[in-house]
Amino acid sequence: VRKVSIIGVGQTRFGNLKDMTLKDMIAEAGNEAVKDAGVPKQEIQELFVGNFAAANFNNQNHIAPYAGSVLGLAGIPCTHYEGACASGGLALRQAIITVASGARDVVMVLGVEKMNSLDTGGVTTVLSQAGDWEEEAMLGLTFPSVFSLIACRHMHEFGTTREHLAQVAVKNHANGMKNPKAHMQKLITIETALNSKRVAEPLGLYDCSLISDGAAALILCAADVADRYPGKPVDVIGYGQASDIFTIYRKDNLTSIGAAVRAGQEAYSMAGITPADVDLAEVHDCFTIAEIVAIEDLGFVAKGEGGPATAAGFTAMDGEKPVNTSGGLKSKGHPVGATGVAQVIEIVNQLRGTAGERQVKGAEIGLTHNVGGSGATCVVHIMKRRA
Amino acid sequence: VRKVSIIGVGQTRFGNLKDMTLKDMIAEAGNEAVKDAGVPKQEIQELFVGNFAAANFNNQNHIAPYAGSVLGLAGIPCTHYEGACASGGLALRQAIITVASGARDVVMVLGVEKMNSLDTGGVTTVLSQAGDWEEEAMLGLTFPSVFSLIACRHMHEFGTTREHLAQVAVKNHANGMKNPKAHMQKLITIETALNSKRVAEPLGLYDCSLISDGAAALILCAADVADRYPGKPVDVIGYGQASDIFTIYRKDNLTSIGAAVRAGQEAYSMAGITPADVDLAEVHDCFTIAEIVAIEDLGFVAKGEGGPATAAGFTAMDGEKPVNTSGGLKSKGHPVGATGVAQVIEIVNQLRGTAGERQVKGAEIGLTHNVGGSGATCVVHIMKRRA
């Protein structure tokens, strides 16, 4: 099995991109990644596309060869991967497996979503199809409700507070201020978060991630051919994917995402590291409570300690284990299919030392954690700076 | 790279399955494949799901872990692959690559679609999203129109006739009569086909495939562990996938699907065979003209000879190269995401010698050809009987 490196990254700004079509976003992110890698387009052998619901948002399905044509890549295999909010991470994992298998040397991974074509109610309905329609979504259990249940149970079991949740939002908004590609460029205080409009108790407006448009792309190659191209390589040293019971009412435990625990363990084991070896991480903070659960599931802190650790600055930009330096889904934005790819871009920038104002000094190992639905899918990737 | 075998198959009846939910269909096909392979469920390490548009047809997205939970497989990686009508074939290809890479030993591939939840107009709209919405579908270029253009051009260039198209329908309806799982169990004559209601000239009702519900599943394993299980193995000896320019108006050539030519060449090359070595094939006859184009693109006959060869019985059940012994999309039915998987099931049955009334004597090598959209995706698989 060959080692795999990431040698190029490209990303649109995330936001309500009224002036950009789906094609515009694909072209901008994809072409920027190609340029960054310095790979001639004709050497790209396969395209892996992560997208959740362009069929619903944009009347456009079969989106992989659609993107391939936009990027001038028609001819090569183009495949669309869907795993709700983890779609981008799934596309990346299969790309890594395909290169590692020896089948391809150089490939592109692209994540894209244009969500602001619908109003908030429409988006909520489309997103709810990532849960079980018959048994949950149709009955009103949309994602704010799902994560409100998770938050309530976490508070009940571990004494997590609304202030802890608000600390996640304050931190990620501060980080997003330093990211020119972030959707939300706005500092907030604990009070702003606590007093915001209620969405699903105990979650308020600032506990929720954003409805964003955006695209993100990576160029991957076999580590042993990375020297052929000018793009500065970052090595993939581990990855894991797992699923969980689809409906949350059938789960034994609401305060942990089993798929995240398993995906993390698989990735750590492959990389031969422990959670303590991870210098920084991008985790799936679709809601503030999700970041608290994530840092516990990934073993960065003990179960139940996510809230206090956040309040103590453990995950701050200058903390022991910076989390979501990009601003996270909360502030960078959450164009669903692009999210898992954009998380990796932040880690690549950090490990290359090109994260600008957000740079974490001495970062050597970074992790991404990308969750789909109410946790039925999780994929984790671990990257390492090349010496 | 390890060799891969198929050791289990399972399939629902195809049809307008009013009495079955999406979950019922997944359970029936998946559990039948598990039983056929004789694999303990806990040994299945990953699930690959092909589905086109459950989000539109059934309000259900994120369908891979949804299926995983239905099948009692929650925990393992579950990934959804979408490539329009080639979704099932794409899922199978990535499953093969994943096993071949050594990452997994035993996996399941499942294809499913429940289309009859919408009326014909609704289905046509959803299907049209497999083409370019802005540039084609929104303007009225739905798939019957696309294949009518292909048929017109093929007639113009090669003298193909409406009778040739009708011969495809007559043959596939006759084959479907022998397939108890086929949607349509109805013999037709050339006259019935020629005089049927017009859909998009020169295509009539009997030139079009069906709107079907159904699911199909396979159990794959590394060839070197196939002996552990009772399921009779059939070996995968080649596969290929390619894309093409997304919009048909930008293509140089309407009478050939470039992606099919490239996917076929890649598969033949990997298998070390020529088209002449293929004993039988399941090809993507979404419209009768598509089967004629397919047997040309795959090199079974010379370009332009597809019509006359069909009329001469070359592709008949007792012909030199039987094509669509299952009845094909035309008569077996076309539950989009299941189609690419069901094609492989027919070949497995033929190579195992368990195809009953449809059995082609002495079949050793079989091929499947699965096309998405107006040809922007094609995936080809070649299987061989184990000595």
XYZ file of N, CA, C and O in Angstrom, chain B residues 22-161:
560
model
N -38.796 1.304 0.905
C -37.368 1.328 0.597
C -36.631 0.361 1.525
O -35.763 -0.410 1.095
N -36.998 0.387 2.790
C -36.340 -0.492 3.776
C -36.611 -1.973 3.467
O -35.713 -2.812 3.574
N -37.853 -2.285 3.079
C -38.186 -3.677 2.734
C -37.302 -4.177 1.589
O -36.816 -5.313 1.611
N -37.123 -3.318 0.592
C -36.352 -3.740 -0.588
C -34.887 -3.948 -0.227
O -34.252 -4.918 -0.661
N -34.336 -3.021 0.571
C -32.938 -3.138 1.009
C -32.747 -4.440 1.789
O -31.795 -5.192 1.565
N -33.685 -4.694 2.699
C -33.567 -5.889 3.546
C -33.631 -7.159 2.709
O -32.821 -8.080 2.883
N -34.577 -7.212 1.774
C -34.736 -8.447 0.997
C -33.506 -8.758 0.147
O -32.979 -9.873 0.170
N -33.033 -7.760 -0.592
C -31.882 -7.999 -1.479
C -30.618 -8.259 -0.663
O -29.853 -9.195 -0.951
N -30.388 -7.429 0.346
C -29.157 -7.559 1.136
C -29.087 -8.880 1.879
O -28.065 -9.587 1.852
N -30.185 -9.231 2.522
C -30.166 -10.474 3.304
C -30.069 -11.708 2.408
O -29.437 -12.697 2.766
N -30.682 -11.633 1.228
C -30.568 -12.754 0.285
C -29.120 -12.945 -0.168
O -28.631 -14.074 -0.294
N -28.415 -11.833 -0.385
C -27.006 -11.927 -0.809
C -26.136 -12.511 0.302
O -25.241 -13.328 0.051
N -26.412 -12.090 1.525
C -25.652 -12.609 2.671
C -25.854 -14.114 2.795
O -24.908 -14.885 2.978
N -27.107 -14.525 2.647
C -27.445 -15.944 2.752
C -26.790 -16.747 1.619
O -26.238 -17.829 1.826
N -26.849 -16.178 0.413
C -26.279 -16.867 -0.742
C -24.771 -17.048 -0.583
O -24.212 -18.083 -0.938
N -24.112 -16.028 -0.045
C -22.655 -16.112 0.145
C -22.306 -17.027 1.310
O -21.212 -17.592 1.357
N -23.227 -17.124 2.276
C -22.916 -17.885 3.491
C -21.898 -17.170 4.358
O -21.099 -17.799 5.057
N -21.946 -15.843 4.318
C -21.010 -15.028 5.107
C -21.701 -14.592 6.407
O -22.794 -14.042 6.352
N -21.071 -14.824 7.560
C -21.638 -14.263 8.787
C -21.626 -12.733 8.677
O -20.624 -12.147 8.245
N -22.739 -12.097 9.061
C -22.850 -10.639 8.868
C -21.712 -9.874 9.529
O -21.265 -8.856 9.021
N -21.254 -10.368 10.664
C -20.213 -9.614 11.366
C -18.877 -9.655 10.633
O -17.949 -8.949 11.001
N -18.785 -10.451 9.584
C -17.544 -10.458 8.798
C -17.599 -9.468 7.628
O -16.611 -9.290 6.923
N -18.759 -8.847 7.406
C -18.861 -7.832 6.344
C -18.253 -6.541 6.878
O -18.657 -6.029 7.914
N -17.255 -6.019 6.163
C -16.445 -4.923 6.697
C -16.787 -3.553 6.140
O -16.320 -2.534 6.655
N -17.522 -3.517 5.052
C -17.835 -2.208 4.478
C -19.035 -2.368 3.541
O -19.234 -3.419 2.951
N -19.838 -1.307 3.445
C -21.042 -1.324 2.600
C -20.960 -0.210 1.567
O -20.735 0.954 1.917
N -21.136 -0.564 0.304
C -21.081 0.367 -0.825
C -22.477 0.425 -1.446
O -22.958 -0.590 -1.954
N -23.107 1.589 -1.405
C -24.497 1.702 -1.849
C -24.608 2.567 -3.100
O -24.140 3.717 -3.119
N -25.240 2.017 -4.120
C -25.543 2.779 -5.330
C -26.993 3.226 -5.299
O -27.893 2.404 -5.135
N -27.220 4.525 -5.401
C -28.577 5.066 -5.452
C -28.505 6.390 -6.181
O -27.572 7.155 -6.004
N -29.508 6.639 -7.013
C -29.497 7.892 -7.766
C -30.188 9.008 -6.996
O -29.592 10.045 -6.730
N -31.426 8.807 -6.607
C -32.205 9.966 -6.172
C -33.274 9.630 -5.144
O -34.397 10.117 -5.223
N -32.913 8.857 -4.117
C -33.888 8.613 -3.047
C -34.269 9.933 -2.386
O -35.377 10.073 -1.864
N -33.364 10.910 -2.411
C -33.696 12.222 -1.836
C -34.920 12.801 -2.534
O -35.791 13.404 -1.888
N -34.994 12.638 -3.838
C -36.137 13.159 -4.583
C -37.329 12.206 -4.580
O -38.471 12.627 -4.457
N -37.041 10.918 -4.727
C -38.135 9.953 -4.842
C -38.778 9.647 -3.474
O -39.963 9.375 -3.403
N -37.948 9.630 -2.426
C -38.429 9.131 -1.140
C -38.105 10.048 0.034
O -38.184 9.628 1.192
N -37.653 11.272 -0.240
C -37.246 12.206 0.820
C -36.133 11.641 1.689
O -35.975 12.055 2.836
N -35.383 10.699 1.181
C -34.360 10.043 1.998
C -32.985 10.150 1.362
O -32.724 9.564 0.321
N -32.127 10.944 1.990
C -30.737 11.020 1.549
C -29.876 10.297 2.592
O -30.417 9.652 3.478
N -28.544 10.383 2.478
C -27.637 9.755 3.455
C -27.974 8.269 3.547
O -28.040 7.674 4.637
N -28.161 7.675 2.361
C -28.823 6.375 2.299
C -27.921 5.189 2.630
O -28.415 4.092 2.891
N -26.609 5.406 2.654
C -25.731 4.262 2.923
C -25.815 3.796 4.381
O -26.088 2.615 4.631
N -25.632 4.690 5.370
C -25.810 4.198 6.741
C -27.272 3.859 7.050
O -27.538 3.014 7.920
N -28.198 4.485 6.337
C -29.628 4.124 6.441
C -29.783 2.647 6.079
O -30.372 1.861 6.826
N -29.177 2.258 4.944
C -29.228 0.852 4.525
C -28.457 -0.028 5.495
O -28.884 -1.148 5.816
N -27.332 0.478 5.976
C -26.526 -0.288 6.929
C -27.329 -0.645 8.170
O -27.281 -1.777 8.660
N -28.099 0.321 8.671
C -28.914 0.052 9.856
C -30.014 -0.957 9.553
O -30.294 -1.840 10.364
N -30.628 -0.836 8.382
C -31.674 -1.790 7.998
C -31.116 -3.214 7.981
O -31.780 -4.169 8.377
N -29.862 -3.342 7.544
C -29.259 -4.667 7.366
C -28.520 -5.169 8.599
O -27.892 -6.232 8.552
N -28.579 -4.405 9.678
C -27.855 -4.835 10.878
C -26.351 -4.684 10.746
O -25.579 -5.401 11.377
N -25.929 -3.746 9.907
C -24.494 -3.548 9.674
C -23.985 -2.242 10.276
O -22.871 -1.813 9.967
N -24.787 -1.575 11.107
C -24.348 -0.299 11.685
C -23.005 -0.480 12.375
O -22.797 -1.447 13.097
N -22.105 0.451 12.128
C -20.764 0.385 12.696
C -19.710 0.449 11.610
O -18.774 1.240 11.684
N -19.895 -0.342 10.561
C -18.908 -0.374 9.476
C -19.062 0.844 8.572
O -20.107 1.488 8.556
N -18.001 1.199 7.818
C -18.136 2.296 6.855
C -19.227 1.982 5.837
O -19.274 0.875 5.283
N -20.112 2.951 5.625
C -21.214 2.817 4.671
C -21.175 4.049 3.782
O -21.344 5.161 4.282
N -20.977 3.867 2.483
C -20.793 5.014 1.597
C -21.741 4.933 0.410
O -21.921 3.865 -0.172
N -22.321 6.082 0.081
C -23.272 6.199 -1.022
C -22.579 6.748 -2.272
O -21.918 7.777 -2.207
N -22.778 6.056 -3.386
C -22.207 6.422 -4.680
C -23.324 6.824 -5.613
O -24.314 6.106 -5.734
N -23.147 7.945 -6.294
C -24.177 8.394 -7.235
C -23.534 8.726 -8.572
O -22.586 9.505 -8.632
N -24.042 8.136 -9.617
C -23.596 8.438 -10.970
C -24.768 8.213 -11.905
O -24.650 7.497 -12.895
N -25.912 8.836 -11.548
C -27.149 8.687 -12.323
C -27.451 7.190 -12.482
O -27.363 6.455 -11.501
N -27.743 6.741 -13.697
C -28.145 5.352 -13.917
C -26.970 4.388 -13.767
O -27.151 3.169 -13.836
N -25.756 4.923 -13.583
C -24.576 4.079 -13.364
C -24.195 4.015 -11.886
O -23.114 3.535 -11.547
N -25.071 4.468 -11.003
C -24.735 4.518 -9.572
C -24.311 3.152 -9.027
O -23.344 3.044 -8.269
N -25.043 2.116 -9.412
C -24.725 0.777 -8.913
C -23.360 0.301 -9.380
O -22.589 -0.278 -8.609
N -23.056 0.547 -10.638
C -21.755 0.153 -11.186
C -20.603 0.879 -10.499
O -19.543 0.296 -10.253
N -20.807 2.154 -10.177
C -19.748 2.919 -9.505
C -19.495 2.369 -8.100
O -18.342 2.285 -7.662
N -20.568 2.031 -7.400
C -20.407 1.464 -6.054
C -19.608 0.166 -6.135
O -18.702 -0.072 -5.337
N -19.937 -0.659 -7.135
C -19.227 -1.928 -7.299
C -17.744 -1.694 -7.590
O -16.878 -2.346 -7.003
N -17.450 -0.755 -8.481
C -16.044 -0.514 -8.829
C -15.236 -0.099 -7.605
O -14.132 -0.592 -7.373
N -15.776 0.821 -6.785
C -15.001 1.247 -5.615
C -14.889 0.122 -4.604
O -13.898 0.024 -3.883
N -15.897 -0.743 -4.546
C -15.802 -1.901 -3.654
C -14.657 -2.810 -4.102
O -13.868 -3.289 -3.280
N -14.572 -3.028 -5.401
C -13.496 -3.883 -5.926
C -12.134 -3.263 -5.612
O -11.217 -3.946 -5.142
N -12.003 -1.959 -5.864
C -10.719 -1.284 -5.608
C -10.355 -1.385 -4.121
O -9.199 -1.614 -3.762
N -11.361 -1.242 -3.264
C -11.099 -1.268 -1.820
C -10.638 -2.660 -1.370
O -9.700 -2.787 -0.578
N -11.273 -3.699 -1.887
C -10.837 -5.059 -1.544
C -9.478 -5.351 -2.185
O -8.576 -5.897 -1.538
N -9.316 -4.945 -3.437
C -8.059 -5.194 -4.142
C -6.887 -4.517 -3.435
O -5.766 -5.021 -3.438
N -7.164 -3.367 -2.807
C -6.093 -2.628 -2.130
C -5.621 -3.330 -0.858
O -4.592 -2.976 -0.291
N -6.403 -4.311 -0.394
C -6.036 -5.008 0.833
C -6.685 -4.413 2.073
O -6.535 -4.943 3.171
N -7.418 -3.300 1.892
C -8.029 -2.635 3.045
C -9.144 -3.478 3.666
O -9.380 -3.405 4.871
N -9.846 -4.254 2.863
C -10.951 -5.084 3.359
C -10.896 -6.461 2.708
O -10.415 -6.597 1.583
N -11.471 -7.445 3.395
C -11.563 -8.808 2.845
C -12.945 -9.123 2.288
O -13.075 -9.807 1.280
N -13.987 -8.665 3.002
C -15.366 -9.009 2.628
C -16.234 -7.762 2.707
O -16.243 -7.080 3.739
N -16.943 -7.453 1.641
C -17.777 -6.237 1.618
C -19.104 -6.526 0.918
O -19.234 -7.527 0.218
N -20.065 -5.627 1.115
C -21.335 -5.722 0.406
C -21.526 -4.530 -0.523
O -21.175 -3.400 -0.160
N -22.081 -4.807 -1.692
C -22.501 -3.760 -2.615
C -24.015 -3.859 -2.743
O -24.543 -4.960 -2.946
N -24.689 -2.732 -2.602
C -26.155 -2.731 -2.676
C -26.598 -1.610 -3.606
O -26.114 -0.482 -3.496
N -27.498 -1.915 -4.517
C -28.094 -0.866 -5.345
C -29.582 -0.842 -5.100
O -30.201 -1.911 -4.969
N -30.168 0.343 -5.028
C -31.595 0.419 -4.726
C -32.196 1.681 -5.315
O -31.538 2.720 -5.415
N -33.456 1.579 -5.738
C -34.209 2.762 -6.161
C -35.694 2.451 -6.056
O -36.135 1.385 -6.484
N -36.441 3.373 -5.482
C -37.902 3.240 -5.431
C -38.465 4.458 -6.150
O -38.561 5.548 -5.588
N -38.831 4.272 -7.419
C -39.173 5.395 -8.291
C -40.668 5.653 -8.402
O -41.092 6.757 -8.744
N -41.467 4.610 -8.169
C -42.903 4.745 -8.410
C -43.636 5.542 -7.340
O -44.865 5.614 -7.338
N -42.859 6.161 -6.450
C -43.444 7.092 -5.481
C -43.895 8.368 -6.186
O -44.721 9.106 -5.661
N -43.358 8.640 -7.364
C -43.776 9.813 -8.148
C -44.517 9.360 -9.396
O -44.382 8.217 -9.823
N -45.262 10.276 -10.008
C -45.890 9.943 -11.283
C -44.864 10.076 -12.408
O -43.736 10.511 -12.185
N -45.254 9.700 -13.624
C -44.298 9.650 -14.725
C -43.650 11.016 -14.983
O -42.446 11.103 -15.240
N -44.434 12.065 -14.884
C -43.877 13.406 -15.081
C -42.842 13.739 -14.028
O -41.770 14.276 -14.342
N -43.150 13.402 -12.784
C -42.203 13.646 -11.695
C -40.927 12.849 -11.880
O -39.821 13.367 -11.695
N -41.074 11.585 -12.268
C -39.892 10.739 -12.497
C -39.041 11.321 -13.621
O -37.813 11.382 -13.526
N -39.686 11.766 -14.691
C -38.954 12.325 -15.832
C -38.143 13.544 -15.406
O -36.991 13.724 -15.822
N -38.729 14.370 -14.551
C -38.014 15.549 -14.058
C -36.805 15.145 -13.215
O -35.695 15.668 -13.395
N -37.012 14.211 -12.306
C -35.894 13.770 -11.453
C -34.780 13.170 -12.315
O -33.602 13.473 -12.123
N -35.161 12.332 -13.266
C -34.156 11.721 -14.144
C -33.415 12.783 -14.947
O -32.212 12.668 -15.191
N -34.126 13.826 -15.335
C -33.497 14.846 -16.183
C -32.384 15.579 -15.448
O -31.516 16.190 -16.074
N -32.390 15.513 -14.113
C -31.321 16.143 -13.328
C -29.993 15.400 -13.466
O -28.965 15.838 -12.942
N -30.007 14.253 -14.157
C -28.762 13.563 -14.500
C -28.083 14.223 -15.690
O -26.938 13.915 -16.016
N -28.811 15.126 -16.343
C -28.217 15.950 -17.399
C -27.979 17.353 -16.844
O -28.255 17.620 -15.673
N -27.499 18.247 -17.681
C -27.202 19.607 -17.216
C -28.507 20.386 -17.100
O -29.177 20.657 -18.097
N -28.879 20.734 -15.894
C -30.168 21.376 -15.655
C -30.269 22.709 -16.378
O -31.222 22.955 -17.124
N -29.292 23.556 -16.177
C -29.352 24.912 -16.754
C -29.291 24.901 -18.273
O -29.942 25.692 -18.931
N -28.432 24.023 -18.800
C -28.164 24.098 -20.230
C -28.987 23.126 -21.063
O -29.023 23.226 -22.283
N -29.589 22.126 -20.413
C -30.324 21.130 -21.196
C -31.704 20.809 -20.599
O -32.730 21.107 -21.198
N -31.701 20.223 -19.397
C -32.958 19.683 -18.856
C -34.033 20.755 -18.696
O -35.183 20.558 -19.084
N -33.643 21.905 -18.128
C -34.613 22.970 -17.879
C -35.253 23.441 -19.187
O -36.370 23.954 -19.194
N -34.524 23.246 -20.282
C -35.015 23.699 -21.584
C -35.832 22.609 -22.279
O -36.252 22.786 -23.424
N -36.006 21.472 -21.623
C -36.869 20.436 -22.199
C -36.139 19.218 -22.724
O -36.764 18.286 -23.213
N -34.815 19.223 -22.648
C -34.074 18.068 -23.152
C -34.026 16.978 -22.076
O -33.044 16.808 -21.378
N -35.134 16.234 -21.968
C -35.182 15.098 -21.041
C -34.597 13.884 -21.772
O -34.251 13.961 -22.955
N -34.489 12.748 -21.074
C -33.754 11.632 -21.665
C -34.381 11.002 -22.904
O -33.648 10.605 -23.814
N -35.711 10.898 -22.978
C -36.250 10.403 -24.251
C -35.805 11.291 -25.428
O -35.488 10.793 -26.516
N -35.736 12.600 -25.201
C -35.292 13.500 -26.270
C -33.821 13.273 -26.596
O -33.422 13.277 -27.769
N -33.004 13.098 -25.564
C -31.568 12.867 -25.788
C -31.372 11.628 -26.659
O -30.647 11.660 -27.666
N -32.044 10.537 -26.296
C -31.825 9.303 -27.044
C -32.539 9.318 -28.399
O -32.146 8.591 -29.308
N -33.524 10.169 -28.529
C -34.119 10.344 -29.859
C -33.116 11.031 -30.795
O -32.981 10.661 -31.964
N -32.380 11.986 -30.265
C -31.347 12.642 -31.084
C -30.266 11.645 -31.497
O -29.798 11.628 -32.637
N -29.871 10.802 -30.523
C -28.854 9.784 -30.816
C -29.376 8.823 -31.890
O -28.662 8.481 -32.846
N -30.633 8.420 -31.753
C -31.216 7.491 -32.729
C -31.276 8.124 -34.117
O -30.920 7.492 -35.121
N -31.721 9.365 -34.179
C -31.823 10.051 -35.480
C -30.467 10.106 -36.172
O -30.346 9.845 -37.368
N -29.449 10.448 -35.405
C -28.122 10.576 -35.996
C -27.583 9.216 -36.441
O -26.938 9.096 -37.488
N -27.867 8.179 -35.630
C -27.411 6.831 -35.971
C -28.103 6.360 -37.258
O -27.479 5.741 -38.136
N -29.392 6.672 -37.381
C -30.133 6.330 -38.606
C -29.528 7.063 -39.800
O -29.329 6.484 -40.871
N -29.235 8.338 -39.598
C -28.693 9.173 -40.673
C -27.332 8.666 -41.129
O -27.057 8.554 -42.328
N -26.476 8.346 -40.188
C -25.104 7.971 -40.552
C -24.989 6.545 -41.050
O -24.183 6.251 -41.935
N -25.782 5.631 -40.455
C -25.543 4.205 -40.718
C -26.736 3.470 -41.314
O -26.670 2.252 -41.509
N -27.809 4.169 -41.527
C -28.969 3.496 -42.113
C -29.729 2.616 -41.140
O -30.510 1.743 -41.544
N -29.493 2.816 -39.854
C -30.261 2.079 -38.839
C -31.743 2.420 -39.015
O -32.085 3.556 -39.351
N -32.596 1.421 -38.786
C -34.028 1.625 -39.031
C -34.842 1.472 -37.749
O -34.354 0.929 -36.750
